[in-house]
Coordinates of C-alpha atoms in Angstrom, one line a residue:
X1483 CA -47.9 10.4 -40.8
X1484 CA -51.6 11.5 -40.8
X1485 CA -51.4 15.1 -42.5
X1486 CA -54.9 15.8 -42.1
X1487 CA -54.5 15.6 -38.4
X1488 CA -51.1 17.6 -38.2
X1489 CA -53.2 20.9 -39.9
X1490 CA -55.2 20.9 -36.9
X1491 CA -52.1 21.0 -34.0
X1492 CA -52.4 23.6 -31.9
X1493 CA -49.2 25.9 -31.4
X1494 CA -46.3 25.1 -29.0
X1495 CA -45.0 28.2 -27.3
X1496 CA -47.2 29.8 -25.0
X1497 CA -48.7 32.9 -26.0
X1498 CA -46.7 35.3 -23.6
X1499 CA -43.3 33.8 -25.7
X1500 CA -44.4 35.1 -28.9
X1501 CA -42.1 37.6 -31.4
X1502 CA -43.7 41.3 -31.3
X1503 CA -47.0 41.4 -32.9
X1504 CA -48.2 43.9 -35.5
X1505 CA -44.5 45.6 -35.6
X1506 CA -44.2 45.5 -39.2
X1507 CA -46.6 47.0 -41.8
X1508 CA -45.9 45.7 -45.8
X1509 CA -43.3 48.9 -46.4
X1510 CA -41.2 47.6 -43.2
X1511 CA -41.2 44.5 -44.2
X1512 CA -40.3 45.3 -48.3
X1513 CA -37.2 47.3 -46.4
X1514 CA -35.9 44.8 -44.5
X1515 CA -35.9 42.4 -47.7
X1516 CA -34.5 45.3 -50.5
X1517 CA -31.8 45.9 -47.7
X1518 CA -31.0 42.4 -48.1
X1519 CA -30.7 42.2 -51.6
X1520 CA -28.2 44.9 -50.9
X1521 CA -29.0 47.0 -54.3
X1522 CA -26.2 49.9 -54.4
X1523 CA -23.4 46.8 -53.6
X1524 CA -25.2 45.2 -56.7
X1525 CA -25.0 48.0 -58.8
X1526 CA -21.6 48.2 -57.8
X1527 CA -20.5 44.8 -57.7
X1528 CA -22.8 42.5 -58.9
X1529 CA -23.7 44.1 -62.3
X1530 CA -20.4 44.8 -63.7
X1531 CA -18.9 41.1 -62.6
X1532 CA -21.8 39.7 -64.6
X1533 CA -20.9 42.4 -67.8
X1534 CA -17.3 40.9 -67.1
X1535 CA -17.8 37.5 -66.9
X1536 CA -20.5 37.0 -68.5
X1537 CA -23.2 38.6 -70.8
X1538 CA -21.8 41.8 -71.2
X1539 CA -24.0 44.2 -72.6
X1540 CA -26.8 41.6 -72.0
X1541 CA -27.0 41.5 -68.3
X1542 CA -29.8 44.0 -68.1
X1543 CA -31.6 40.9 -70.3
X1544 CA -29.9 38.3 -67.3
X1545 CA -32.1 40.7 -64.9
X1546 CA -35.2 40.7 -66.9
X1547 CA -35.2 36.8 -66.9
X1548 CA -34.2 36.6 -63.3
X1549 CA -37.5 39.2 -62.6
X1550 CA -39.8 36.8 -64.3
X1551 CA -38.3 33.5 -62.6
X1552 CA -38.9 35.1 -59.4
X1553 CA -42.1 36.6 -60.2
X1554 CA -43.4 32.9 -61.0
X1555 CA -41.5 31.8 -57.8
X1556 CA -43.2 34.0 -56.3
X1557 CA -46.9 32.8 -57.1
X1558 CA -46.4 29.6 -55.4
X1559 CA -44.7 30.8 -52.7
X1560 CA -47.0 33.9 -51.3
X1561 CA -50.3 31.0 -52.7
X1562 CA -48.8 28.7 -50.0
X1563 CA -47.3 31.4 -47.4
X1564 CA -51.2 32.1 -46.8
X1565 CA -51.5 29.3 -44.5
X1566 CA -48.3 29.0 -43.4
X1567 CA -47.1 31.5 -41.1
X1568 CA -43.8 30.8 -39.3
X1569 CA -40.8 33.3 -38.6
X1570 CA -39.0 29.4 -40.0
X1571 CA -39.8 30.2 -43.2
X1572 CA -38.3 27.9 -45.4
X1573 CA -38.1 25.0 -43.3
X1574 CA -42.0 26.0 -42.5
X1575 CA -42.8 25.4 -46.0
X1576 CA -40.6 22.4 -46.3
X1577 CA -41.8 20.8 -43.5
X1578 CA -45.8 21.1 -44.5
X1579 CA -45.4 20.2 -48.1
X1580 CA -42.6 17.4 -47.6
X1581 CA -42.8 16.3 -44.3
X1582 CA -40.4 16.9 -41.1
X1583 CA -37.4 15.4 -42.4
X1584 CA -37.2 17.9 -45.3
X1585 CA -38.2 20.4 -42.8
X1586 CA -35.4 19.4 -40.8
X1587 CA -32.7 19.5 -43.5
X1588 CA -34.1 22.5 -44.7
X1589 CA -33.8 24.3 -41.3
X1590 CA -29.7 23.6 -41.1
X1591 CA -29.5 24.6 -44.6
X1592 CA -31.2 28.3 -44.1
X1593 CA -29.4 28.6 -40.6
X1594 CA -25.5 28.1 -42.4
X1595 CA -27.2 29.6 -45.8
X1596 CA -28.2 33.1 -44.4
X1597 CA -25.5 33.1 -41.5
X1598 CA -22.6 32.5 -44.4
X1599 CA -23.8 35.5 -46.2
X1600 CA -24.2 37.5 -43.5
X1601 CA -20.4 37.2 -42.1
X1602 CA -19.1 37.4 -45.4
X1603 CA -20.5 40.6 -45.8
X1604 CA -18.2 41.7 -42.7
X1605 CA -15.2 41.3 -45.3
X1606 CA -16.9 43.7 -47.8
X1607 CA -18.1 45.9 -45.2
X1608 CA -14.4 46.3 -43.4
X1609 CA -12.1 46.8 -46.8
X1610 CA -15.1 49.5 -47.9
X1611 CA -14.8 51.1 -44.8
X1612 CA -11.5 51.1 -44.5
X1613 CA -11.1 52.8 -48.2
X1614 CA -13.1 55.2 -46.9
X1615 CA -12.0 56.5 -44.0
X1616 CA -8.3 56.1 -45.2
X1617 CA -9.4 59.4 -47.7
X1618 CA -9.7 61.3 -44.3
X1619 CA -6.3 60.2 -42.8
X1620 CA -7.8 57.6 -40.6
X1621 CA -6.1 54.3 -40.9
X1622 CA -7.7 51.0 -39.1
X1623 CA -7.4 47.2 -40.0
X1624 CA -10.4 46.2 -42.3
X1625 CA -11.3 44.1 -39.1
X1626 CA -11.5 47.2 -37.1
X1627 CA -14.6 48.7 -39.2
X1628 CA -16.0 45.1 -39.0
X1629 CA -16.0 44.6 -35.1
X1630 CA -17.4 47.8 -35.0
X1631 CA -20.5 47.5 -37.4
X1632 CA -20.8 43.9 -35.6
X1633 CA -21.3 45.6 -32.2
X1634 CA -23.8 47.7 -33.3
X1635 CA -25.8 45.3 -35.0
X1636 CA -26.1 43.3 -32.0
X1637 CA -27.4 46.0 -30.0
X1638 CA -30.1 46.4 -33.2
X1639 CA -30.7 42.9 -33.9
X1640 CA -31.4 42.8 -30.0
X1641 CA -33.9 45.3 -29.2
X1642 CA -37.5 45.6 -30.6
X1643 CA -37.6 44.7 -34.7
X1644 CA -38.9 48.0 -35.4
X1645 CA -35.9 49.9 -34.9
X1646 CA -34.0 48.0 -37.2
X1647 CA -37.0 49.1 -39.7
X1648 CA -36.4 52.3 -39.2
X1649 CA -32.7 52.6 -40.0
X1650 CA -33.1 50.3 -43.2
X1651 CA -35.9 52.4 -44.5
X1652 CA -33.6 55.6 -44.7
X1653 CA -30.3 53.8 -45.4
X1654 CA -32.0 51.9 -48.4
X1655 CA -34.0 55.6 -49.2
X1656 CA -30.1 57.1 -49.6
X1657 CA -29.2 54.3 -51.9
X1658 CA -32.0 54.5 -54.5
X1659 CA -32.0 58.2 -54.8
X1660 CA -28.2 58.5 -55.1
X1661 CA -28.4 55.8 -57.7
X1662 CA -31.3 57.5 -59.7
X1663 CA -29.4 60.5 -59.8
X1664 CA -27.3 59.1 -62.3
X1665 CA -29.4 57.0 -64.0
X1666 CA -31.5 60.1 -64.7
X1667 CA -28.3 61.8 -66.0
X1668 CA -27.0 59.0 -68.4
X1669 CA -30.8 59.2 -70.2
X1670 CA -30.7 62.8 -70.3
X1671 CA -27.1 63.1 -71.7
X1672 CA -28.0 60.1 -74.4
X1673 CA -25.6 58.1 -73.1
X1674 CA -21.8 57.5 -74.7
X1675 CA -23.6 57.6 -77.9
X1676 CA -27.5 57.2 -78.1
X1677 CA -29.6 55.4 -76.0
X1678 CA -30.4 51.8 -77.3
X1679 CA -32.5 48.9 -75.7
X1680 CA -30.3 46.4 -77.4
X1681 CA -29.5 45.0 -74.0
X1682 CA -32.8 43.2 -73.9
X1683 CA -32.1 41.8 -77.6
X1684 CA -31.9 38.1 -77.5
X1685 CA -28.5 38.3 -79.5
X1686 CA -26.9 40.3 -76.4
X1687 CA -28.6 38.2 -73.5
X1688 CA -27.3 34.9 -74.8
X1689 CA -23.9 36.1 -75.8
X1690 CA -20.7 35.2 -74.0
X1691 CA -21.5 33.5 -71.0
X1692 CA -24.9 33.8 -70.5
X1693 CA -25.3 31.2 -67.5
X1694 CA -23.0 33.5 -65.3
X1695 CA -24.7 36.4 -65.8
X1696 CA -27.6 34.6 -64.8
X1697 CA -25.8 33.4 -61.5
X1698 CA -24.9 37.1 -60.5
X1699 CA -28.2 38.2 -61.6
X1700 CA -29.4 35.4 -59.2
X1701 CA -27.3 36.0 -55.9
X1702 CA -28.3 40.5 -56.6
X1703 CA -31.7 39.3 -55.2
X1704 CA -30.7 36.7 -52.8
X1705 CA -32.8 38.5 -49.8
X1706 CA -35.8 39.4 -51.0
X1707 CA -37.7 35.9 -50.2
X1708 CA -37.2 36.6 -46.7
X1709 CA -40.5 38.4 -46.4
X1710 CA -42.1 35.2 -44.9
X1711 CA -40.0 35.2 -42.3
X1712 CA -41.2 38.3 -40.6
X1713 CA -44.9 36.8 -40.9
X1714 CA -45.4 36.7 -37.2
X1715 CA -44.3 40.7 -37.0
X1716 CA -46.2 41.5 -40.0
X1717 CA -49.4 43.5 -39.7
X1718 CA -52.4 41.1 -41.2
X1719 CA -49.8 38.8 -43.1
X1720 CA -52.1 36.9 -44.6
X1721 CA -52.4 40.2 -47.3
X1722 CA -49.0 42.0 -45.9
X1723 CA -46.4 39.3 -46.9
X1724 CA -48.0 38.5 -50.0
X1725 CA -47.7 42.3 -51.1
X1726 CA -44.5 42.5 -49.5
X1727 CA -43.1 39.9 -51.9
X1728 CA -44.3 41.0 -55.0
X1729 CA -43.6 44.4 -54.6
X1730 CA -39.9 43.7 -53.7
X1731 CA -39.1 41.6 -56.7
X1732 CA -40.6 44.2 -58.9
X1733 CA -38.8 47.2 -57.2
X1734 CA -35.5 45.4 -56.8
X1735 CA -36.0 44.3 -60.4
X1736 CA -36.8 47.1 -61.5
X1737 CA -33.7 49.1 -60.4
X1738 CA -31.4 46.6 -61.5
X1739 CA -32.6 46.7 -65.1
X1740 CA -32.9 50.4 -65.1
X1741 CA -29.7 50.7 -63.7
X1742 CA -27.8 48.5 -65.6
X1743 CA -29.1 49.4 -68.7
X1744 CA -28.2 53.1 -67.8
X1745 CA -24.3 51.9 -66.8
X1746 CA -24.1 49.9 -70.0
X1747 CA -25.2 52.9 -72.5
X1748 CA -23.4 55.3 -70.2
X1749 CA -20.0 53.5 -71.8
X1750 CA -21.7 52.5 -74.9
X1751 CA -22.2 48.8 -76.1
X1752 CA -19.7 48.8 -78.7
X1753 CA -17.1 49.7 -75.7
X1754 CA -18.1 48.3 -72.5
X1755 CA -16.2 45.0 -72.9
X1756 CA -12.4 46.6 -73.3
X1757 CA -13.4 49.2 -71.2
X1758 CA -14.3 46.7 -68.3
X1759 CA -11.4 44.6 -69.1
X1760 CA -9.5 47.8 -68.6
X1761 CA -10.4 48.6 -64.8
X1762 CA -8.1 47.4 -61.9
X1763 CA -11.2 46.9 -60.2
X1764 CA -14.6 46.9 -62.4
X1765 CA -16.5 47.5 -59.1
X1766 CA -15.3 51.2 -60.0
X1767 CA -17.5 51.1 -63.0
X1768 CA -20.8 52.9 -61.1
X1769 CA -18.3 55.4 -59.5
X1770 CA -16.7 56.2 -62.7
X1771 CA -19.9 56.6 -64.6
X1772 CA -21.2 59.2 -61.5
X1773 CA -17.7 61.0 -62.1
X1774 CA -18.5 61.5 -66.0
X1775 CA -21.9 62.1 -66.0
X1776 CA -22.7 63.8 -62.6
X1777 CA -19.8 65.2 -60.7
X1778 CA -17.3 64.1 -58.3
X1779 CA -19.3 64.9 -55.5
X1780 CA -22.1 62.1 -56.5
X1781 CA -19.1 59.6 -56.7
X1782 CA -18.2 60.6 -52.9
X1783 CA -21.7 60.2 -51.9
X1784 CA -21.9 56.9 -53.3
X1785 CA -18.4 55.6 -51.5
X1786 CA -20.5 56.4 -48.5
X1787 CA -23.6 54.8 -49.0
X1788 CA -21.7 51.5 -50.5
X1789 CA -20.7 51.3 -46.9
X1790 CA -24.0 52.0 -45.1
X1791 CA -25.3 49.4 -48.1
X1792 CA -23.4 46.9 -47.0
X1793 CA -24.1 47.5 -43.4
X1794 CA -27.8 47.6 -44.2
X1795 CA -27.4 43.9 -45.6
X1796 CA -26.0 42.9 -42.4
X1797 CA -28.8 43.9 -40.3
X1798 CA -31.2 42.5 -42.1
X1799 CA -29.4 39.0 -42.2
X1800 CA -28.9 39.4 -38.9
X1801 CA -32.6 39.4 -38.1
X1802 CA -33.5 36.6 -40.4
X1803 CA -30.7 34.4 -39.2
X1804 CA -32.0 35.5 -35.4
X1805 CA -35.7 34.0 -36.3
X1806 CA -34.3 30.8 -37.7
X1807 CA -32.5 30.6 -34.4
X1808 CA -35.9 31.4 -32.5
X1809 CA -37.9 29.2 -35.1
X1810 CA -36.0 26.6 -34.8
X1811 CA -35.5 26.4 -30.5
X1812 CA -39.1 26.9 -29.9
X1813 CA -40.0 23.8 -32.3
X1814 CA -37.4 21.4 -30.1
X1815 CA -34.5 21.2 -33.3
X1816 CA -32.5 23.5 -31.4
X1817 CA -31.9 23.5 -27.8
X1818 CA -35.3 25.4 -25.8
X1819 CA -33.6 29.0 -25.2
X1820 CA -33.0 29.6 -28.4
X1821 CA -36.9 29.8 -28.5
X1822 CA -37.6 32.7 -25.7
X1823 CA -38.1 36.0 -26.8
X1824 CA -36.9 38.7 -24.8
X1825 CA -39.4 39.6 -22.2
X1826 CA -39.7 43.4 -22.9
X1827 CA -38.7 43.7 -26.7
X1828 CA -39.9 40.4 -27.7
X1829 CA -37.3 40.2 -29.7
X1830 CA -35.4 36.9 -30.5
X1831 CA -32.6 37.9 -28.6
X1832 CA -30.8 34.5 -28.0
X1833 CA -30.7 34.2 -31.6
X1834 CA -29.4 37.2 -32.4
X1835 CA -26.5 36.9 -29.4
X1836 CA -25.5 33.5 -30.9
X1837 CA -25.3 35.5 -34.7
X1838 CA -23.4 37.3 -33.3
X1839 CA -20.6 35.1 -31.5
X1840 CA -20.6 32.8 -34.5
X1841 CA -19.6 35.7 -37.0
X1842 CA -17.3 37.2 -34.2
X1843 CA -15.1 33.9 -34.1
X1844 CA -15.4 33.4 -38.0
X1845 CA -14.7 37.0 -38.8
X1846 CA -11.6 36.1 -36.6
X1847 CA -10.6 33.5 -38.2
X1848 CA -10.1 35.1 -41.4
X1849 CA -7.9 37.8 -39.7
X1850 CA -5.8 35.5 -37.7
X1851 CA -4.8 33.3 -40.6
X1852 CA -4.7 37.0 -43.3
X1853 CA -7.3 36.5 -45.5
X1854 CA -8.1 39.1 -48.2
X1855 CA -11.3 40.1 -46.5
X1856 CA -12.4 40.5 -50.2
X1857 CA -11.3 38.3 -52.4
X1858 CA -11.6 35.7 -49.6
X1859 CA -14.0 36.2 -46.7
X1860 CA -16.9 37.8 -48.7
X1861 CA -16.2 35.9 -51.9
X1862 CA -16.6 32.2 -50.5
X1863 CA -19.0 33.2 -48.2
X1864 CA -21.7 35.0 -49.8
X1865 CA -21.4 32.8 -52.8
X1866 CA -21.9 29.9 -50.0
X1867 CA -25.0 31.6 -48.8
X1868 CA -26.2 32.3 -52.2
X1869 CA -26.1 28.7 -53.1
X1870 CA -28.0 27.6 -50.1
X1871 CA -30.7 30.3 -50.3
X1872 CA -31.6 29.3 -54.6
X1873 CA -31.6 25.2 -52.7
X1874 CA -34.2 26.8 -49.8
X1875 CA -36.5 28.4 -52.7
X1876 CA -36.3 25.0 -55.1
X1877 CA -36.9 23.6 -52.3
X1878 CA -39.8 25.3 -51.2
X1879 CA -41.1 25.5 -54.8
X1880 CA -41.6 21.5 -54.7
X1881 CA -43.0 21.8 -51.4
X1882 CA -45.5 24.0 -52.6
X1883 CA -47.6 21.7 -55.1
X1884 CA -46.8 18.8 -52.3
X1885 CA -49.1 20.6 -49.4
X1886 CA -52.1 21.6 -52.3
X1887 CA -52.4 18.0 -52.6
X1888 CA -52.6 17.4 -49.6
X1889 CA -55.1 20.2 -48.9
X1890 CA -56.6 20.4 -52.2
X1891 CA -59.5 22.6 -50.2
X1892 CA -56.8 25.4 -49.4
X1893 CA -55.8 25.4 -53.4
X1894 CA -56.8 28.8 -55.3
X1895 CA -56.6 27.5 -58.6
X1896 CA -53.8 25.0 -60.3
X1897 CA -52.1 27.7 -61.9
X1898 CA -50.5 29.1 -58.4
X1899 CA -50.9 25.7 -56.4
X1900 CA -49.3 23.6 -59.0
X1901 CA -47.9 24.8 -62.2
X1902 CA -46.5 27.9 -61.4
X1903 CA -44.7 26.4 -58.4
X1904 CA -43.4 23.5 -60.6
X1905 CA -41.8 25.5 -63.1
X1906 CA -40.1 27.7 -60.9
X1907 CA -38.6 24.8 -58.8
X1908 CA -37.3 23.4 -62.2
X1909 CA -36.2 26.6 -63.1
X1910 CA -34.3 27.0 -59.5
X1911 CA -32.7 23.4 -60.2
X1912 CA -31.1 25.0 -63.6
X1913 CA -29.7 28.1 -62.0
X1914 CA -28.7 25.4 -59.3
X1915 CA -26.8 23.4 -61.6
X1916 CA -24.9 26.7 -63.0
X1917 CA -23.8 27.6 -59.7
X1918 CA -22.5 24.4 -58.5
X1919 CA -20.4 24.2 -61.6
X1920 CA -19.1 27.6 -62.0
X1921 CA -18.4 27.7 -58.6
X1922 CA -14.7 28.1 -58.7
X1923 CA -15.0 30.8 -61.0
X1924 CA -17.2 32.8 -58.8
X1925 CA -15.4 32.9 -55.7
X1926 CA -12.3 32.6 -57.2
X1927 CA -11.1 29.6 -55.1
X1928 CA -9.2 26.5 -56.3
X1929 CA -11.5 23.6 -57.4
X1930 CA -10.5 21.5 -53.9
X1931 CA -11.9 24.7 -51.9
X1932 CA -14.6 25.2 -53.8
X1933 CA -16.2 21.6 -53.8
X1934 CA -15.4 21.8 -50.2
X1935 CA -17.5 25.4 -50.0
X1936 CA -20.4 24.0 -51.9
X1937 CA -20.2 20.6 -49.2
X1938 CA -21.2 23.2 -46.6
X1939 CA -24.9 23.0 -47.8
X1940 CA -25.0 19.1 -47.9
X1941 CA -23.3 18.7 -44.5
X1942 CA -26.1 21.8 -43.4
X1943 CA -28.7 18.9 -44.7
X1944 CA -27.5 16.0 -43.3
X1945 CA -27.2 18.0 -39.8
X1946 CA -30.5 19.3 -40.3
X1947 CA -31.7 15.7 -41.1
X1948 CA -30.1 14.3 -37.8
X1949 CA -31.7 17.1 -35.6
X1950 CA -35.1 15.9 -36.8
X1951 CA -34.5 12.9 -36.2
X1952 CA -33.8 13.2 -33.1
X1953 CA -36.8 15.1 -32.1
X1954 CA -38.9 12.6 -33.9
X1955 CA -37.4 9.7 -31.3
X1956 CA -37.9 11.8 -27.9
X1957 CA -41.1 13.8 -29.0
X1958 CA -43.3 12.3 -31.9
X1959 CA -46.0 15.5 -30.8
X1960 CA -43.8 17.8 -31.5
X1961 CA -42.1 17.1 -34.4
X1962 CA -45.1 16.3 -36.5
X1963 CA -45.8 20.1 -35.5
X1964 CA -42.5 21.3 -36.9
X1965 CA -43.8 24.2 -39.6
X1966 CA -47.1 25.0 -38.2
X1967 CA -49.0 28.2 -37.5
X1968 CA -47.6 30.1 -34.4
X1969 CA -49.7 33.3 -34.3

């Protein structure tokens, strides 16, 4: 394949079929990726599972490393997401640094990636909801709340991409502040017994199981790379995504460090093992700390916004796994409908009707055969979505050095065209590696299921790989184009 003569291809869809322009301005877009990342359900969840599990006092550390793996991600990614801009994203990249059959396999892999996490957020969303409501005497099925939340997201993910903005940006607002709150508290109060920022000490970060506290560390920011994929919305995003990226990784990381430091000296490090160990359900560590140091009412406030967190999450998966379906149709791996946007939101609205029906019959699934919509539907699925989101960004990482050679005239320097992208990808392998073989313990399945969870991604690739070649066989054009500019 002739590369040189692919950059020049001029886009496919015609220029009345294009996502809405200009809807997005570098804060919309950081909003729609922090609600991914979820950050009050990581507070919640993610931070004390890791403490449990695996570093304990260290995981503040597991976050620091995490922020500087990213941040090096990062460079390569935003370097090479100035000439590629593509609501498919990861494929996009894949596709112009690899060629169309990673592209291809890449594609299938961020459409079962980001849908899995999506739906499996349905579980957590329903048994939250339901906890919550139950306090005012309202009882429902978990799968009740879920339907609902699901209804309402489809009339979001349908209309103009804007609107969606909007609600993220005060839901995600709610979350920091009612968070801060507390942290500001803990630091005033001293904490259990002094502040300390043994946390970050070597000796803490590396104790107990230090490669699962990296892994939860990991899957808190599983989101935030989707600022690419609003490219096409973004006001001028050849400088908007860029500054959207970094400025979510050091925000999100920034929190979770803060945070988490906060909720370990808020129990004390000599304590926070046993007292862990101790809880029912350690996801009741935040609320508990906002009890002791604040007041029940801050506890109340955060049961609330845990649900609108997780409903946040939703929308914004719901738009990215939408785009992949709009990507995707209007570049001939999907059928062509999938590649119409609607004609008075310009909105990809087929996509977001097929997100829709897909987590509608999987969410029923699960309540037809009585799955814990815990323990069970959010467990194996977000993990599942986590573990094909850290594949997209290795993947990408490679891809990145891959294109520069090919167009060593676009490079800005080796450092962000080569070896920053190089050591993040290797990086990405590592934390790879660490999720594949803990996976059992993450989710909680038994080994059979959990092998059988983590063959989702590699039957996603090999589907992916079919589709392309497919296209390659009836239109040669067309899929050399796969990735390319669109705006």
């Amino acid at each position: 394949m002739n590369y040189e003569h692919t950059e020049t291809l001029a886009p496919l869809a015609p220029a009345a079929n294009q996502l809405r322009k200009g809807a997005l301005g570098a804060g919309a877009v950081t909003f729609f990726v922090i609600s991914a990342a979820a950050p009050l359900v990581a507070i919640a969840g993610g931070a004390p599972l890791g403490m449990l599990l695996g570093n304990g006092a260290g995981m503040p550390g597991a976050y620091l490393i995490t922020v500087l793996i990213l941040l090096l991600f990062a460079v390569g990614y935003c370097a090479l997401a100035r000439h590629v801009t593509n609501a498919g994203a990861f494929y996009a990249f894949a596709a112009r640094g690899l060629g169309g059959m990673a592209g291809g396999a890449s594609s299938m892999i961020a459409l079962i990636g980001y849908n899995t996490m999506q739906i499996g957020l349905y579980g957590m969303f329903g048994a939250a909801a339901q906890g919550l409501f139950q306090q005012a005497g309202i009882n429902l099925p978990w799968w009740a709340y879920s339907y609902i939340a699901m209804a309402s997201i489809a009339v979001l993910g349908y209309r103009q991409v804007d609107l969606s903005a909007k609600v993220l940006t005060l839901l995600v607002a709610a979350e920091y502040l009612c968070v801060l709150v507390l942290d500001v508290a803990i630091i005033a109060k001293g904490g259990d017994s002094g502040l300390s920022a043994a946390p970050f000490a070597p000796s803490h970060v590396f104790s107990g199981a230090p490669s699962i506290g990296l892994v939860f560390a990991f899957a808190c920011f599983v989101g935030f790379e989707a600022t690419t994929i609003y490219g096409e919305e973004a006001k001028d995003p050849k400088r908007t995504i860029p500054k959207a990226t970094y400025f979510s990784v050091l925000l999100i990381g920034g929190f979770y460090m803060l945070s988490s430091w906060c909720l370990v000296n808020a129990e004390g490090l000599g304590k926070l093992a046993s007292y862990l160990g101790g809880l029912p359900d350690p996801t009741r560590f935040l609320f508990n700390m906002a009890d002791r140091y604040v007041g029940h009412w801050l506890s109340v406030v955060m049961s609330v916004l845990f649900v609108t967190s997780v409903y946040a999450g939703l929308l914004a998966f719901h738009n990215s796994v939408a785009r992949y379906f709009f990507a995707m149709g209007r570049e001939g791996l999907l059928p062509e409908h999938f590649g119409k946007t609607h004609d008075k939101h310009q909105s990809p609205h087929t996509g977001s009707v097929a997100q829709t029906i897909i987590a509608g019959i999987v969410v029923g699934i699960f309540v037809v055969t009585k799955q814990d919509p815990v323990l069970a539907l959010f467990s194996w699925l977000t993990n599942v979505g986590t573990l094909g989101v850290i594949t997209l960004m290795a993947i990408a990482s490679f891809a990145v050095p891959a294109f520069f050679v090919r167009n060593p005239h676009m490079s800005d320097g080796i450092f962000s065209s080569y070896i920053a992208p190089i050591g993040a990808g290797i990086l990405l392998v590592i934390v790879l590696y660490n999720i594949v073989i803990n996976f059992a313990l993450l989710t909680g399945a038994s080994n059979v299921l959990s092998y059988s969870l983590t063959g989702l991604i590699l039957a996603a690739a090999v589907i992916g790989l079919a589709l392309a070649l497919r296209l390659r066989g009836a239109d040669a054009a067309r899929y050399a184009s796969i990735g390319h500019e669109k705006i």
